[in-house]
C-alpha cells in the first residue's frame, strides 16, 4: 500500500479537533511541512464534496492545489484529495490527506491518525516516491499533529 500514517493522543474532544480540521483558513497554521502559504479559496467550513484550493510552495516554486473532500463523518473523519489543475484539467495529484478521530478511554483525549495516501496518485513513482516524499511525510505529519494540539489548546 502506498500510504503513511502517524498518530497522536491530543487533549481535546473529537468535536474540538474536527472544528479546526474542517476550517481551511487554519490549514497553513497546522502545516508541519512548510509548504502551505496564504489564504485558501473556497468555503469557510468544509463539508462533504466541498472544493477548496490552497497556495503552496515547494522547491521555491509557487502553485495552487485543488482539493475535494472525499470522506466526511462529523467529528470522526475528514479526507480531501488534492490535484494540480491547469485549465480545469487534472494533471497531477490524486493523493489523499485523511484525519481520523477516535475518542480515547482517557476523558477529554482523542487519538488523531493522520494519513497521507498516494495509492491513487497519477504517476506515483515519478511525482511522489522518487522525490522522496514518503520519507519526509512522517516527520512533517507528526509536526502537523503537534500544531493541531497547540491550536486546540489555545
CSV table of C-alpha atoms in Angstrom, one decimal:
chain,number,residue,atom,x,y,z
A,1,UNK,CA,0.0,0.0,0.0
A,2,UNK,CA,1.2,3.5,-0.8
A,3,UNK,CA,0.3,5.3,2.5
A,4,UNK,CA,1.9,6.5,5.6
A,5,UNK,CA,0.2,7.3,8.9
A,6,UNK,CA,1.1,9.0,12.2
A,7,UNK,CA,-1.0,9.1,15.3
A,8,UNK,CA,-1.1,11.3,18.4
A,9,UNK,CA,-3.3,11.5,21.5
A,10,UNK,CA,-4.4,15.1,21.9
A,11,UNK,CA,-6.1,16.6,24.9
A,12,UNK,CA,-9.3,17.7,23.2
A,13,UNK,CA,-12.6,16.3,22.2
A,14,UNK,CA,-13.2,15.0,18.7
A,15,UNK,CA,-15.6,17.9,18.1
A,16,UNK,CA,-13.0,20.5,19.0
A,17,UNK,CA,-10.4,18.9,16.7
A,18,UNK,CA,-12.9,18.5,13.8
A,19,UNK,CA,-13.8,22.1,14.0
A,20,UNK,CA,-10.2,23.1,13.4
A,21,UNK,CA,-9.6,20.5,10.7
A,22,UNK,CA,-12.7,21.4,8.6
A,23,UNK,CA,-11.6,25.1,8.5
A,24,UNK,CA,-9.3,25.6,5.5
A,25,UNK,CA,-8.2,29.0,6.8
A,26,UNK,CA,-6.4,27.2,9.7
A,27,UNK,CA,-4.6,24.6,7.5
A,28,UNK,CA,-1.4,26.8,6.9
A,29,UNK,CA,-1.2,27.2,10.7
A,30,UNK,CA,-1.2,23.5,11.1
A,31,UNK,CA,1.1,22.5,8.3
A,32,UNK,CA,4.2,20.7,9.5
A,33,UNK,CA,5.7,20.6,6.0
A,34,UNK,CA,6.1,24.3,5.5
A,35,UNK,CA,4.5,24.1,2.0
A,36,UNK,CA,1.2,25.8,2.6
A,37,UNK,CA,1.1,29.6,2.0
A,38,UNK,CA,-1.6,32.3,2.3
A,39,UNK,CA,-5.3,32.0,2.4
A,40,UNK,CA,-7.4,29.3,0.8
A,41,UNK,CA,-10.1,29.8,-1.7
A,42,UNK,CA,-13.4,28.1,-1.2
A,43,UNK,CA,-15.9,27.6,1.7
A,44,UNK,CA,-15.0,28.8,5.1
A,45,UNK,CA,-16.0,25.5,6.6
A,46,UNK,CA,-15.7,22.2,4.8
A,47,UNK,CA,-18.5,19.6,4.2
A,48,UNK,CA,-18.9,16.5,2.1
A,49,UNK,CA,-17.9,17.1,-1.6
A,50,UNK,CA,-16.6,20.7,-0.9
A,51,UNK,CA,-13.8,22.0,-3.2
A,52,UNK,CA,-11.1,24.4,-2.0
A,53,UNK,CA,-7.7,25.5,-3.1
A,54,UNK,CA,-4.5,26.3,-1.2
A,55,UNK,CA,-1.5,28.3,-2.1
A,56,UNK,CA,1.6,26.1,-2.0
A,57,UNK,CA,5.3,26.4,-2.4
A,58,UNK,CA,7.8,23.6,-2.9
A,59,UNK,CA,11.4,23.9,-4.0
A,60,UNK,CA,10.9,27.7,-4.4
A,61,UNK,CA,8.0,27.1,-6.9
A,62,UNK,CA,4.6,28.6,-6.0
A,63,UNK,CA,1.4,26.9,-7.2
A,64,UNK,CA,-2.1,26.2,-6.1
A,65,UNK,CA,-3.5,22.8,-5.1
A,66,UNK,CA,-7.1,22.0,-5.7
A,67,UNK,CA,-8.7,19.8,-3.1
A,68,UNK,CA,-12.1,18.0,-2.8
A,69,UNK,CA,-13.5,16.5,0.4
A,70,UNK,CA,-14.0,12.8,-0.4
A,71,UNK,CA,-14.7,11.3,3.0
A,72,UNK,CA,-16.6,13.1,5.8
A,73,UNK,CA,-18.1,11.9,9.0
A,74,UNK,CA,-18.8,14.7,11.5
A,75,UNK,CA,-16.4,14.7,14.4
A,76,UNK,CA,-14.8,11.4,13.2
A,77,UNK,CA,-13.3,11.6,9.7
A,78,UNK,CA,-12.3,14.1,7.0
A,79,UNK,CA,-10.3,13.3,3.9
A,80,UNK,CA,-9.5,15.5,0.9
A,81,UNK,CA,-8.0,14.5,-2.4
A,82,UNK,CA,-5.5,17.0,-3.8
A,83,UNK,CA,-4.8,17.8,-7.5
A,84,UNK,CA,-2.8,20.1,-9.6
A,85,UNK,CA,-5.1,21.5,-12.3
A,86,UNK,CA,-4.5,23.6,-15.4
A,87,UNK,CA,-7.4,24.9,-17.5
A,88,UNK,CA,-9.8,22.7,-15.5
A,89,UNK,CA,-7.9,19.5,-16.3
A,90,UNK,CA,-6.3,17.4,-13.6
A,91,UNK,CA,-2.7,17.0,-14.5
A,92,UNK,CA,-1.0,15.6,-11.3
A,93,UNK,CA,-2.2,14.6,-7.9
A,94,UNK,CA,-4.7,12.2,-6.6
A,95,UNK,CA,-3.1,11.9,-3.2
A,96,UNK,CA,-5.4,11.9,-0.1
A,97,UNK,CA,-4.9,13.6,3.2
A,98,UNK,CA,-7.0,11.9,5.9
A,99,UNK,CA,-7.7,12.7,9.6
A,100,UNK,CA,-9.4,10.0,11.7
A,101,UNK,CA,-10.5,11.0,15.2
A,102,UNK,CA,-11.2,8.4,17.9
A,103,UNK,CA,-12.3,9.3,21.4
A,104,UNK,CA,-9.8,7.8,23.9
A,105,UNK,CA,-10.5,5.9,27.1
A,106,UNK,CA,-9.0,8.9,28.9
A,107,UNK,CA,-11.7,11.6,29.3
A,108,UNK,CA,-11.1,14.6,27.0
A,109,UNK,CA,-8.4,12.9,24.9
A,110,UNK,CA,-8.7,12.0,21.3
A,111,UNK,CA,-6.4,9.8,19.2
A,112,UNK,CA,-5.8,11.5,15.8
A,113,UNK,CA,-4.5,9.4,13.0
A,114,UNK,CA,-3.2,11.5,10.1
A,115,UNK,CA,-2.6,9.6,6.8
A,116,UNK,CA,-1.0,10.5,3.5
A,117,UNK,CA,-2.2,8.1,0.9
A,118,UNK,CA,-0.7,8.3,-2.6
A,119,UNK,CA,-2.1,5.0,-3.9
A,120,UNK,CA,-4.5,7.0,-6.2
A,121,UNK,CA,-1.8,9.4,-7.4
A,122,UNK,CA,-1.1,9.9,-11.1
A,123,UNK,CA,2.5,8.8,-11.8
A,124,UNK,CA,3.2,7.9,-8.1
A,125,UNK,CA,6.7,6.6,-8.7
A,126,UNK,CA,7.7,9.8,-10.5
A,127,UNK,CA,5.9,12.5,-8.6
A,128,UNK,CA,5.8,11.1,-5.0
A,129,UNK,CA,8.4,8.3,-4.5
A,130,UNK,CA,11.4,9.4,-6.5
A,131,UNK,CA,11.4,12.9,-5.0
A,132,UNK,CA,11.4,11.3,-1.5
A,133,UNK,CA,8.1,12.5,-0.2
A,134,UNK,CA,7.2,9.3,1.7
A,135,UNK,CA,10.4,9.7,3.9
A,136,UNK,CA,9.7,13.4,4.5
A,137,UNK,CA,6.0,13.0,5.2
A,138,UNK,CA,6.2,11.1,8.5
A,139,UNK,CA,8.1,13.9,10.3
A,140,UNK,CA,6.0,16.6,8.6
A,141,UNK,CA,2.8,14.9,9.6
A,142,UNK,CA,4.0,14.5,13.2
A,143,UNK,CA,4.7,18.2,13.2
A,144,UNK,CA,1.2,18.9,11.9
A,145,UNK,CA,-0.3,16.9,14.8
A,146,UNK,CA,1.8,18.9,17.3
A,147,UNK,CA,0.5,22.1,15.8
A,148,UNK,CA,-3.1,20.7,15.9
A,149,UNK,CA,-2.6,20.0,19.6
A,150,UNK,CA,-1.3,23.6,20.1
A,151,UNK,CA,-4.2,25.1,18.1
A,152,UNK,CA,-6.9,23.4,20.2
A,153,UNK,CA,-5.1,24.2,23.5
A,154,UNK,CA,-5.0,28.0,22.8
